[in-house]
Tab-separated table of C-alpha atoms and ligand atoms in Angstrom:
chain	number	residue	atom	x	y	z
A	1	UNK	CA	91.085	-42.695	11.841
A	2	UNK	CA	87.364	-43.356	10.654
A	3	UNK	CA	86.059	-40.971	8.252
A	4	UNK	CA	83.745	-38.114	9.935
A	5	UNK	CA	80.173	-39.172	8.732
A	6	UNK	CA	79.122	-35.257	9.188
A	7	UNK	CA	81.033	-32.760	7.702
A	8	UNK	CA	81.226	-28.782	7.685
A	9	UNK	CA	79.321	-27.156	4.431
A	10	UNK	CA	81.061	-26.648	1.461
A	11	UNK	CA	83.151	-23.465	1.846
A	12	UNK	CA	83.070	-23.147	5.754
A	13	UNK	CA	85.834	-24.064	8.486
A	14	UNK	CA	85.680	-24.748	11.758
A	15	UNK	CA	88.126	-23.320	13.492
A	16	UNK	CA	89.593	-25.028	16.424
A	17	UNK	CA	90.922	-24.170	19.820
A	18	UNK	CA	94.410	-23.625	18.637
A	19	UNK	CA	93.403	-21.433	16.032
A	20	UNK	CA	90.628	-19.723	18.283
A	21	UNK	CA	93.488	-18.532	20.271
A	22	UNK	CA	94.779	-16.100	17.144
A	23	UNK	CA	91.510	-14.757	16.860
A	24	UNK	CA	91.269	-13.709	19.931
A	25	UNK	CA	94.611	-11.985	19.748
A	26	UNK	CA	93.383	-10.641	16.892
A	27	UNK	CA	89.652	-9.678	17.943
A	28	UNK	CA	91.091	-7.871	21.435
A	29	UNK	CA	94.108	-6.023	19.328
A	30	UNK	CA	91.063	-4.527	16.542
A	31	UNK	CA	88.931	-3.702	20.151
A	32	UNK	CA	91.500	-2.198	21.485
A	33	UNK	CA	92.717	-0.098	18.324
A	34	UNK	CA	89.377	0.875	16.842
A	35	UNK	CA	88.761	2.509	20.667
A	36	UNK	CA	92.245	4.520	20.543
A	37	UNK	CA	90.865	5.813	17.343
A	38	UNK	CA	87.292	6.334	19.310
A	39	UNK	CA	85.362	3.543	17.125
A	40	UNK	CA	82.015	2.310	18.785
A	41	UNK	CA	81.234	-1.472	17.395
A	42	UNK	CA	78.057	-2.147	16.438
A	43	UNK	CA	76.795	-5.757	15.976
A	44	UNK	CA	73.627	-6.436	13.714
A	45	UNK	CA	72.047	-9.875	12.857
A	46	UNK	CA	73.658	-12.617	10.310
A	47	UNK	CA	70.226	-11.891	8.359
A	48	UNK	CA	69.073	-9.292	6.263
A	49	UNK	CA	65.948	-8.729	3.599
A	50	UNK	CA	66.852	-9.809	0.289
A	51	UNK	CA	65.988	-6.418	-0.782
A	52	UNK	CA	68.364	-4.290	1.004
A	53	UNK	CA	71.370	-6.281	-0.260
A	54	UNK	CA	70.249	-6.139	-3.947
A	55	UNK	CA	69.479	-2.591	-3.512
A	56	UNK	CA	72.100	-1.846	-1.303
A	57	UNK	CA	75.142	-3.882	-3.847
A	58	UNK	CA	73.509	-3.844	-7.117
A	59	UNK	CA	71.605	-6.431	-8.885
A	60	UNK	CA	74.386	-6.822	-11.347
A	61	UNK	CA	77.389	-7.429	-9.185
A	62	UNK	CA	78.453	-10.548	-8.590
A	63	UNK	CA	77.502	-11.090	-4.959
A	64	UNK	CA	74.294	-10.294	-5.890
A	65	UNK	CA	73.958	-12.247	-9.119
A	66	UNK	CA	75.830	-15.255	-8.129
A	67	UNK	CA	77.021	-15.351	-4.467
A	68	UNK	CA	73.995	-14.623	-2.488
A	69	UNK	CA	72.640	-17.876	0.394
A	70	UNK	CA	68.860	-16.799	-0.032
A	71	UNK	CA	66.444	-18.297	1.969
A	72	UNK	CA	62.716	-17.369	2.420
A	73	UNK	CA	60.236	-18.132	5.009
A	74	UNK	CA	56.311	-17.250	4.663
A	75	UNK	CA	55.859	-14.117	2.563
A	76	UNK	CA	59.745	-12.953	3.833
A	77	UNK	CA	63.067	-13.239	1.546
A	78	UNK	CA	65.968	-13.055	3.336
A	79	UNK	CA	70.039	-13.560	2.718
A	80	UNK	CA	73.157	-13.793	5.083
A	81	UNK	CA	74.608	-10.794	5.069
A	82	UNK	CA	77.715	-10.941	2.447
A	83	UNK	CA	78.913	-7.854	3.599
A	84	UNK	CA	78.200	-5.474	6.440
A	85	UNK	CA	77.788	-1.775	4.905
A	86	UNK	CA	74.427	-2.189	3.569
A	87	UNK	CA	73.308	-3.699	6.812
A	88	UNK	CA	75.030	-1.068	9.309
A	89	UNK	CA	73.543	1.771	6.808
A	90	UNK	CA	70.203	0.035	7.541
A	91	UNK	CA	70.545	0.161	11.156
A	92	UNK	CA	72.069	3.562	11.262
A	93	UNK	CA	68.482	4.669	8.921
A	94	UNK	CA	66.237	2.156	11.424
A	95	UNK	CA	68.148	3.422	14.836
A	96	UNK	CA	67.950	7.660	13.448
A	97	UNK	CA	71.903	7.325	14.344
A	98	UNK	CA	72.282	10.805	13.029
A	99	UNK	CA	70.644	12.010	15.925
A	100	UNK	CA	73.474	10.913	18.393
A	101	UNK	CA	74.961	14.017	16.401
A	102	UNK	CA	78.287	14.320	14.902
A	103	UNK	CA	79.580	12.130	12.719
A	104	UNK	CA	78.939	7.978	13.740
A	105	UNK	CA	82.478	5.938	13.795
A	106	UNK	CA	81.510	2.360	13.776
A	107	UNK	CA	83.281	-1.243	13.730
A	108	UNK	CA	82.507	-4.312	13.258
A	109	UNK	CA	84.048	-8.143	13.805
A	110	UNK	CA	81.924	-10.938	12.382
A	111	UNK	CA	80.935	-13.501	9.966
A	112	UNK	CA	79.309	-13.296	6.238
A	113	UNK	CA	78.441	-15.634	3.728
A	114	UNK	CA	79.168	-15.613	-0.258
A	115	UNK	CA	78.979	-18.835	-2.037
A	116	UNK	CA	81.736	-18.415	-4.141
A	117	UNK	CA	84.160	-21.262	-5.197
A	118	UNK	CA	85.985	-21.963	-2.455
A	119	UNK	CA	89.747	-21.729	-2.502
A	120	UNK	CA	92.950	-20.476	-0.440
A	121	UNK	CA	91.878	-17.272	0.957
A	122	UNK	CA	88.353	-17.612	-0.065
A	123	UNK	CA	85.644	-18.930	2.098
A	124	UNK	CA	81.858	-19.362	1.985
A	125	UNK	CA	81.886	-18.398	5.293
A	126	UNK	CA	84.397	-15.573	6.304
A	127	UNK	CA	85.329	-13.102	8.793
A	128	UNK	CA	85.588	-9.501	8.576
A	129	UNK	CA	86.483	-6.589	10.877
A	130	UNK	CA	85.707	-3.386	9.148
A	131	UNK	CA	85.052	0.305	10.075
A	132	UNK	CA	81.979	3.141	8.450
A	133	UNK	CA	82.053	6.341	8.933
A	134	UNK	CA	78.656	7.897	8.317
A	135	UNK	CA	78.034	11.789	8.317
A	136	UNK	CA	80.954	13.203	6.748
A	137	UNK	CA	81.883	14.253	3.554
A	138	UNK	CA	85.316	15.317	3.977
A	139	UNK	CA	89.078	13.994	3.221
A	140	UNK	CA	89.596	13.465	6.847
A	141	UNK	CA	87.358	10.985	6.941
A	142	UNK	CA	88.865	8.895	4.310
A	143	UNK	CA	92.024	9.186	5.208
A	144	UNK	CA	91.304	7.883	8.995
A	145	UNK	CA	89.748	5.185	7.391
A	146	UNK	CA	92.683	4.225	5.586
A	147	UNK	CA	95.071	4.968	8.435
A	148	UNK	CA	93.393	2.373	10.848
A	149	UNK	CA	93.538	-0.384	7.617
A	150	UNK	CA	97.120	0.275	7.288
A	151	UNK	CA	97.406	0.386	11.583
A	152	UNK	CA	96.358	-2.774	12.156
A	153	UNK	CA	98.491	-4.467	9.880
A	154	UNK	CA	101.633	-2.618	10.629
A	155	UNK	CA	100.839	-3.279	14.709
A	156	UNK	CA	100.622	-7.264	13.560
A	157	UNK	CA	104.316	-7.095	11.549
A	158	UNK	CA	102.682	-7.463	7.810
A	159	UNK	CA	104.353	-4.304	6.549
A	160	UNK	CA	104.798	-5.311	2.795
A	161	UNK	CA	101.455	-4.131	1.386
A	162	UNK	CA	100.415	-1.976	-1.661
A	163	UNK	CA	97.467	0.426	-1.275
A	164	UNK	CA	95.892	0.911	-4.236
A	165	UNK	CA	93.690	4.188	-4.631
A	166	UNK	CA	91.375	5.252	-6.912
A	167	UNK	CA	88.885	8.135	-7.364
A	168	UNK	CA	85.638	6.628	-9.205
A	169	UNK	CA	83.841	10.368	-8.789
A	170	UNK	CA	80.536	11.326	-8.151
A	171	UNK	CA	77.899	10.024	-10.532
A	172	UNK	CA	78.086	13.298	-12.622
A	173	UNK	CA	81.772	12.681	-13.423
A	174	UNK	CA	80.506	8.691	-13.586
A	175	UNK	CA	78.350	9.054	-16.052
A	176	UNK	CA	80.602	10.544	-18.636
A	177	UNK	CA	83.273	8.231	-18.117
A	178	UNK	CA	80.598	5.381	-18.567
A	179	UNK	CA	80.154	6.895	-22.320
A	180	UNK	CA	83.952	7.410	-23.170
A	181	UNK	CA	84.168	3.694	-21.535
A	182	UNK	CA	81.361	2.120	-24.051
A	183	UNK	CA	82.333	4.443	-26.878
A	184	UNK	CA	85.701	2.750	-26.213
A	185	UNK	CA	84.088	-0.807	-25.991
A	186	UNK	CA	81.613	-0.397	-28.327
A	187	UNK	CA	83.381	-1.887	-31.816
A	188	UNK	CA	84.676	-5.252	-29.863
A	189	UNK	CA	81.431	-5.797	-28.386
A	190	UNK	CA	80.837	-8.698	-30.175
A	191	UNK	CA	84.566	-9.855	-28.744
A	192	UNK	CA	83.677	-9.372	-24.592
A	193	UNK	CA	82.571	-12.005	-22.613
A	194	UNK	CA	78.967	-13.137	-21.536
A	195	UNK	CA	79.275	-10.994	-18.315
A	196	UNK	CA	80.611	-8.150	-19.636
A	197	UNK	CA	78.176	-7.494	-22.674
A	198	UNK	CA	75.211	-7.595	-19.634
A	199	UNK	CA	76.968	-5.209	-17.870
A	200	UNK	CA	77.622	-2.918	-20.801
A	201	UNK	CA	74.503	-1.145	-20.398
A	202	UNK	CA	73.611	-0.800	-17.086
A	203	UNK	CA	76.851	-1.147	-15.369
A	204	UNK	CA	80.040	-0.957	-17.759
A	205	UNK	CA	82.119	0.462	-15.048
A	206	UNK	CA	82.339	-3.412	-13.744
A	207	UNK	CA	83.685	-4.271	-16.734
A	208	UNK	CA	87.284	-2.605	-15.478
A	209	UNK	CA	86.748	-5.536	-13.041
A	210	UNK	CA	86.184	-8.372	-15.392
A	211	UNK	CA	88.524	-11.791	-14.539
A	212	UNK	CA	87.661	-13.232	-17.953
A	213	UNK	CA	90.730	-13.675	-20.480
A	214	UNK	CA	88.835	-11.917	-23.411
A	215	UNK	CA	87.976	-8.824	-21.742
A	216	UNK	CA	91.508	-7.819	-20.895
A	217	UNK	CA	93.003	-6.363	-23.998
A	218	UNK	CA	90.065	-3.944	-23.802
A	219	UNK	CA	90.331	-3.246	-20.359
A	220	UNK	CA	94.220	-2.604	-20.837
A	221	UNK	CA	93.891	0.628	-23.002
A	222	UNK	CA	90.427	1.864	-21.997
A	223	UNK	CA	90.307	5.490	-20.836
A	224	UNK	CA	90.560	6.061	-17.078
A	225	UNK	CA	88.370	7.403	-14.692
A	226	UNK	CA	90.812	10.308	-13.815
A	227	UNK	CA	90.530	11.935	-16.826
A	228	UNK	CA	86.586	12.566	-16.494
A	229	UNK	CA	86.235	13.451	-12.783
A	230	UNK	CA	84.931	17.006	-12.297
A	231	UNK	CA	86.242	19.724	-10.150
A	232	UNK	CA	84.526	18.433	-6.975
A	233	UNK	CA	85.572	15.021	-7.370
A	234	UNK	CA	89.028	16.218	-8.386
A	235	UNK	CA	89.525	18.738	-5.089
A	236	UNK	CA	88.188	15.885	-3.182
A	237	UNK	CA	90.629	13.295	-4.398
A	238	UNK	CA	93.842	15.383	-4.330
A	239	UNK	CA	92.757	15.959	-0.439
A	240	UNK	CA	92.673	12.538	0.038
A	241	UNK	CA	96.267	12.157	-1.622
A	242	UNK	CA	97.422	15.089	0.600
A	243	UNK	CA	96.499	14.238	3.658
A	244	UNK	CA	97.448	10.168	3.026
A	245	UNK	CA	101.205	11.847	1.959
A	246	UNK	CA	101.294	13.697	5.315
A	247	UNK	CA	100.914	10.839	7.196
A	248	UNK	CA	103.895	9.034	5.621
A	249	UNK	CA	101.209	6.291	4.138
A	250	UNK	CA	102.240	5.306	0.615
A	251	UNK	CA	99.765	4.369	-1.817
A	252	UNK	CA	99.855	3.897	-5.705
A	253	UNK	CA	96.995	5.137	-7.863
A	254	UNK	CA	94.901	2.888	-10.321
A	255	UNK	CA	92.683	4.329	-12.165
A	256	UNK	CA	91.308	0.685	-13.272
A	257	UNK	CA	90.298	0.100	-9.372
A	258	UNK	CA	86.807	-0.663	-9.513
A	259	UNK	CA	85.019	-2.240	-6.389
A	260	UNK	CA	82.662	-5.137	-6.616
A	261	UNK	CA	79.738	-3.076	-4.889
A	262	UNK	CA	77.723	-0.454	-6.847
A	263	UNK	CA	77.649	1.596	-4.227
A	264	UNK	CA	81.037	3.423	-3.881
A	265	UNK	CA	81.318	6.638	-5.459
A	266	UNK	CA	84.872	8.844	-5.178
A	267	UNK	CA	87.591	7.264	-3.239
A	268	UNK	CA	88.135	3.642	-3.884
A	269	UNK	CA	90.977	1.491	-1.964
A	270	UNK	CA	92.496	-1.811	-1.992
A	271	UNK	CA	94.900	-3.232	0.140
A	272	UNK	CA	97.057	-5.761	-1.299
A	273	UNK	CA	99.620	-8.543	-0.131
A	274	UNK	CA	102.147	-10.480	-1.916
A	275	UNK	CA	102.418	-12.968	0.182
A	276	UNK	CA	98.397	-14.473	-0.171
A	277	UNK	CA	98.722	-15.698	-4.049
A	278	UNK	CA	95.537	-15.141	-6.023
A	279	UNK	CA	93.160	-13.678	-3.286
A	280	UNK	CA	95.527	-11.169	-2.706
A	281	UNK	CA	93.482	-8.466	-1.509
A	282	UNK	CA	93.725	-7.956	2.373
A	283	UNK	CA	91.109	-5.430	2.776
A	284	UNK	CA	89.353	-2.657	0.452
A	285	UNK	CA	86.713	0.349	0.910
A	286	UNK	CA	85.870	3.270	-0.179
A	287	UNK	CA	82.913	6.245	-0.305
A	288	UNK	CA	79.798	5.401	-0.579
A	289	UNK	CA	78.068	9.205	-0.432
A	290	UNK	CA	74.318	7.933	-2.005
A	291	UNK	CA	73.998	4.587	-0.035
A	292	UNK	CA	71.948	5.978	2.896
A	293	UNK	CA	69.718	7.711	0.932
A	294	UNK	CA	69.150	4.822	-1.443
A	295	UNK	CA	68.554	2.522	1.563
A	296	UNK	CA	65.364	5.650	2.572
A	297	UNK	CA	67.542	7.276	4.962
A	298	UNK	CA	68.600	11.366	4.866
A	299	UNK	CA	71.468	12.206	2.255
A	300	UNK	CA	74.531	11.258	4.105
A	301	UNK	CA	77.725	10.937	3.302
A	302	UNK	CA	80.123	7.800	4.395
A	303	UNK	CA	83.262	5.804	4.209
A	304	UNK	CA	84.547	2.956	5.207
A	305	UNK	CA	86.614	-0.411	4.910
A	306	UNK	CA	86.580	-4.156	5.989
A	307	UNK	CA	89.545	-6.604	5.761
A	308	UNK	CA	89.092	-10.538	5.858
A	309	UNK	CA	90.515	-12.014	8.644
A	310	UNK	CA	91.431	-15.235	7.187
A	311	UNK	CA	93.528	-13.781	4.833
A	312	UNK	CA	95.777	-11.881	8.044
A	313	UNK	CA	95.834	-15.025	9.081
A	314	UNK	CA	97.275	-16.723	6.413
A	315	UNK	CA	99.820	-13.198	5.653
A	316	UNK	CA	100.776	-13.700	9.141
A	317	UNK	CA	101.751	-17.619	8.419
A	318	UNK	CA	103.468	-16.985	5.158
A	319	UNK	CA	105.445	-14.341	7.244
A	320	UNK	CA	105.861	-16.481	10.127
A	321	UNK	CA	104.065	-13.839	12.655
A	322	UNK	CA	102.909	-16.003	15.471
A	323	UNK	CA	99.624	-14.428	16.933
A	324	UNK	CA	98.626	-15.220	20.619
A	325	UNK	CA	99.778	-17.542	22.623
A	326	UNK	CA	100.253	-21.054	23.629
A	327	UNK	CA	97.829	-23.176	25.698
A	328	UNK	CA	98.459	-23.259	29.029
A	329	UNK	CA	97.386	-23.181	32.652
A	330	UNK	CA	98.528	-21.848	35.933
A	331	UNK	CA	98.062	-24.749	38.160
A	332	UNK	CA	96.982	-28.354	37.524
A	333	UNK	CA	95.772	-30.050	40.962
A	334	UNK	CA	97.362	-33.950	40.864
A	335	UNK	CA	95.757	-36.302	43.188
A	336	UNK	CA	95.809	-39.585	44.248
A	337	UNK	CA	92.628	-41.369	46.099
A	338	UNK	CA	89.553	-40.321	46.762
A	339	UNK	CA	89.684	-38.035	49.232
A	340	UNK	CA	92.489	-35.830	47.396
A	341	UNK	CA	90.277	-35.741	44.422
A	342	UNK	CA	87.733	-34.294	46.555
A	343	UNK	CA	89.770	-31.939	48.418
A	344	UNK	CA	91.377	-30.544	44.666
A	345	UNK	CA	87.723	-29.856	43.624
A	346	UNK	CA	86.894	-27.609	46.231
A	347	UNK	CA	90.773	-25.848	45.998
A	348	UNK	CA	89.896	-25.101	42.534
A	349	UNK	CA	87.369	-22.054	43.638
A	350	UNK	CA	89.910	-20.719	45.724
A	351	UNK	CA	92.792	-20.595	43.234
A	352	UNK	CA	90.272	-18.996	40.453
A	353	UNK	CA	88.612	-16.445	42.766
A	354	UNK	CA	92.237	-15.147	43.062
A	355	UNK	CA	92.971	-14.924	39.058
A	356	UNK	CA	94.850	-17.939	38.839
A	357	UNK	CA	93.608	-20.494	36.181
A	358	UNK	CA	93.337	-24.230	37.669
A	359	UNK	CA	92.490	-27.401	36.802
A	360	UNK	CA	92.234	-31.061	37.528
A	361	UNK	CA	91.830	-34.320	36.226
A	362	UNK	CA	88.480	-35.119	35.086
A	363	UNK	CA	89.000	-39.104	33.977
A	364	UNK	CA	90.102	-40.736	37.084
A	365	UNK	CA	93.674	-41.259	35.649
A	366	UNK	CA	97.007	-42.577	37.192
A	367	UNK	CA	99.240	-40.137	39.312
A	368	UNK	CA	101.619	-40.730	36.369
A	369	UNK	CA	99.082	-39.944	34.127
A	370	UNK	CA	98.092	-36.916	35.808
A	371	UNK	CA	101.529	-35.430	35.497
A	372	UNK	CA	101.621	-35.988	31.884
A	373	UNK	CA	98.708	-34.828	31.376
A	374	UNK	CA	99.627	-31.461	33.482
A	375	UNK	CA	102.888	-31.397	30.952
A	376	UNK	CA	100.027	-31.573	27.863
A	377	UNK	CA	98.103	-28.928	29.067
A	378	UNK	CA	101.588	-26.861	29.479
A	379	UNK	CA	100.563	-26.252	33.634
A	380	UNK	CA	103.077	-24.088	35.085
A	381	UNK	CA	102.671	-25.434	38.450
A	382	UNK	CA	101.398	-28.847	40.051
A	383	UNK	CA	99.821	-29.042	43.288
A	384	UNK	CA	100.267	-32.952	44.266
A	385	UNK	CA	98.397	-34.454	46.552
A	386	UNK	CA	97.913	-38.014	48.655
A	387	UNK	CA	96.333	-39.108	52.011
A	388	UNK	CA	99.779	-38.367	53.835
A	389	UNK	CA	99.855	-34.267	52.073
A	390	UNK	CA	95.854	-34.031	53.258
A	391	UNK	CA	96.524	-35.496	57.024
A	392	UNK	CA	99.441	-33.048	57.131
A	393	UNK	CA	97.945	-30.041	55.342
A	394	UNK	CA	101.285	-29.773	53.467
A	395	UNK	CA	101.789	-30.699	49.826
A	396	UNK	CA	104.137	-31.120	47.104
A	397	UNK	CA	103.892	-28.121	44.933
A	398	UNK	CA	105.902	-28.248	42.241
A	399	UNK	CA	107.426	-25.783	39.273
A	400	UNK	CA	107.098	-27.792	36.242
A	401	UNK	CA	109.527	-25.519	34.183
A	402	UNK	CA	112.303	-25.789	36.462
A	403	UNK	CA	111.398	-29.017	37.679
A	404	UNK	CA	112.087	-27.829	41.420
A	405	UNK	CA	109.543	-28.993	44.307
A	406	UNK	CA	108.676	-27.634	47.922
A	407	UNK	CA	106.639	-29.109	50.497
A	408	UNK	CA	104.069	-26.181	51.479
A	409	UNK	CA	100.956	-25.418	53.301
A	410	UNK	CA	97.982	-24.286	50.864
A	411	UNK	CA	97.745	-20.537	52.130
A	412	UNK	CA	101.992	-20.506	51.656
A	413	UNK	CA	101.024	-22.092	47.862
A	414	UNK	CA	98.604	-18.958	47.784
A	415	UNK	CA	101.383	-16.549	48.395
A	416	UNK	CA	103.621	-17.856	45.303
A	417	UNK	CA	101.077	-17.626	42.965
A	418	UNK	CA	100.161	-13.867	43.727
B	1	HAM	P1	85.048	-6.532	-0.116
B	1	HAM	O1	86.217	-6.078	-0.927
B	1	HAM	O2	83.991	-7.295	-0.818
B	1	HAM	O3	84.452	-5.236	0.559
B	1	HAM	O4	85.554	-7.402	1.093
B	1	HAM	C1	86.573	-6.935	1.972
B	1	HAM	C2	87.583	-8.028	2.234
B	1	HAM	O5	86.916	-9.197	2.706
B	1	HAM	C3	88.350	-8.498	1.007
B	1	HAM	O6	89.416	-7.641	0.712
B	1	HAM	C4	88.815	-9.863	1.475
B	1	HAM	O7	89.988	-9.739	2.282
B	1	HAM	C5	87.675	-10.345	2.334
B	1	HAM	N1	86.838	-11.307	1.591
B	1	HAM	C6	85.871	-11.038	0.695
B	1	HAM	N2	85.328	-12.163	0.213
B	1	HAM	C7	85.939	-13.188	0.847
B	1	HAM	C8	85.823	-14.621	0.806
B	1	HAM	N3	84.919	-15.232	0.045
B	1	HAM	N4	86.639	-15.360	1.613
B	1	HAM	C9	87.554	-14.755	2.405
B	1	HAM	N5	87.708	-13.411	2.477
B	1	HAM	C10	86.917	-12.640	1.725
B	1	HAM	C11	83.361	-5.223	1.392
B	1	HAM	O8	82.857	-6.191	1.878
B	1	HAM	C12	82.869	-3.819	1.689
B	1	HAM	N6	81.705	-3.924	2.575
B	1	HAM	C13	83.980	-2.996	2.319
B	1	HAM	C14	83.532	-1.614	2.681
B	1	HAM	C15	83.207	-1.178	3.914
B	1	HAM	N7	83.349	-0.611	1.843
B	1	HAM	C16	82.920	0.432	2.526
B	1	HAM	N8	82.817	0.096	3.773
């Protein structure tokens, strides 16, 4: 086969009509969960200003710093969205959300962009379905968060995944951990990498997050988080643990969890999977009580999660989960001549306006041809038809799975399909 002379960018996939059929399992089973746990989706644009993402992330996190498609246009600076809780915070602050009263329960499905190296598992374009909360401060909250994340895989069959839970406090309790954290770093400064002495001052808390080799023995005995979280972050925290125990969903703590957004603050989760290799994490979230103010909206509290959707789909592959189903089509109209050919167009209406899906030949092929062409498209039923089937008003229709034929009138053809 000739090589494409057009290809996809770098980093993003198309993804095909066999695969498009596992997304739409997948997109209709989130739908219909995120409703039976009253969700509302919200959809907002693939673009946002520059300046809410580096205000809403952090300037020194590594979407920000490194991962960001930036594009500007006239006086405006804009990015695609590498996330979508900075951007549904927005349009909760532009929309006055609050004022629907209560607390808002959103979801999302969609696409964002981070130009990060592109391997298994990571994309430069990817999906995520998430969920925010936004208006409520308490355990509950967090906890039904984490129970739809851990739903929706155990509804698909990927079972054999570690939450990981963390508390990263409120930035009271931060702040003092950031000191016993540099006190700790502080003589092997010299010894951290590039990244990490930058983040030393203004972020060190990232630095728990670090990939590079000669950062970890530093990391590995630093103090944790735990041991500095006040009284408020500490009731908070041990509700969260409750109320996760009570409903039977297992989680390990670790206290090293850091998230690669600055905006989280208390409860930090990961979801993780064995079975993806190095981009192992499934999903992750967490609090984020300051974000809506910082973004110029009223002090409100939130939490939330999002989970890539390539990497379910790869889970579900490695663990042989087959998602949606096969191509096929109810009836395929064979005909030979002209006069079939016109006749099986206008049948086609009639079989669709009742719910059955129908097609026909579209090339002009053999009768032969036609029938193996049915057998491609997996067609359940053939309707075949000639001059002698149209002067008669009786055709062959024909169950391709059983391979069994009757000769029937077109309303009698009607009456098995319905
Ligand atoms: P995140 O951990 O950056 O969190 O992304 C969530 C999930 O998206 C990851 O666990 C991973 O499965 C997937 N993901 C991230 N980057 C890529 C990539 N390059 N290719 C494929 N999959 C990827 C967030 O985005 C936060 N907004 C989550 C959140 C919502 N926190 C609070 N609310």
């Amino acid at each position: 086969m000739a090589q494409a002379k057009y290809t996809t960018h770098l980093g993003m996939v198309d993804i095909l009509p066999d695969e498009v059929r596992k997304w739409q399992f997948l997109e209709n089973l989130i739908r219909e969960e995120a409703a039976t746990f009253n969700f509302e989706e919200i959809r907002t644009p693939i673009m946002e200003q520059t300046e809410l993402i580096v205000r809403g992330l952090g300037q020194l996190t590594d979407i920000v710093s490194k991962e960001i498609f930036s594009f500007s246009r006239g006086e405006d600076n804009y990015v695609l969205r590498p996330e979508l809780t900075a951007p549904v915070v927005r349009a909760f602050v532009e929309h006055h959300l609050d004022q629907r009263g209560g607390s808002q329960k959103l979801f999302y499905i969609g696409p964002m962009f981070r130009a990060e190296r592109p391997q298994k598992g990571r994309q430069r374009q990817f999906h995520q379905f998430g969920l925010e909360v936004l208006g409520s401060s308490d355990a509950v909250a967090d906890v039904e968060v984490i129970a739809f994340m851990i739903h929706i895989y155990n509804k698909i069959g990927i079972k054999n995944t570690t939450l990981k839970l963390n508390s990263i406090g409120d930035p009271d309790s931060r702040e003092k951990y950031k000191e016993a954290l540099k006190a700790h770093l502080k003589p092997n400064f010299e010894k951290l990498s590039e990244i990490s002495k930058k983040r030393y001052e203004k972020n060190p808390l990232r630095i728990l997050d670090s990939k590079e080799e000669e950062d970890q023995p530093f990391i590995k005995n630093a103090p944790v988080i735990t041991d500095y979280l006040n009284e408020d972050s500490l009731a908070h925290y041990a509700k969260v643990k409750e109320y996760l125990t009570d409903l039977n969903i297992q989680f390990e703590e670790d206290p090293y969890l850091v998230r690669g957004m600055d905006y989280y603050t208390q409860t930090a989760f990961e979801l993780i999977s064995p079975d993806l290799g190095a981009q192992d994490a499934l999903a992750g979230g967490g609090r984020y009580d300051l974000l809506v103010e910082e973004i110029g909206g009223q002090p409100t509290p939130a939490v939330g999660f999002a989970a890539g959707m390539e990497r379910l789909l790869i889970a579900c592959e490695e663990l042989g989960i087959e998602l949606g189903s096969e191509k096929k089509v109810d009836v395929y109209i064979v005909t030979l001549g002209d006069a079939a050919r016109k006749w099986g167009l206008s049948q086609l209406p009639k079989l669709r306006e009742k719910g059955v899906s129908a097609t026909m030949d579209y090339m002009g092929r053999s009768m032969k041809a036609q029938m193996k062409d049915a057998n491609r498209e997996n067609a359940q039923y053939t309707i075949i038809v000639g001059e002698n089937e149209l002067n008669e008003g009786r055709f062959t229709f024909r169950n391709m799975k059983e391979s069994e034929e009757s000769s029937l009138s077109f309303e009698e053809i009607l009456d098995k399909l319905l």
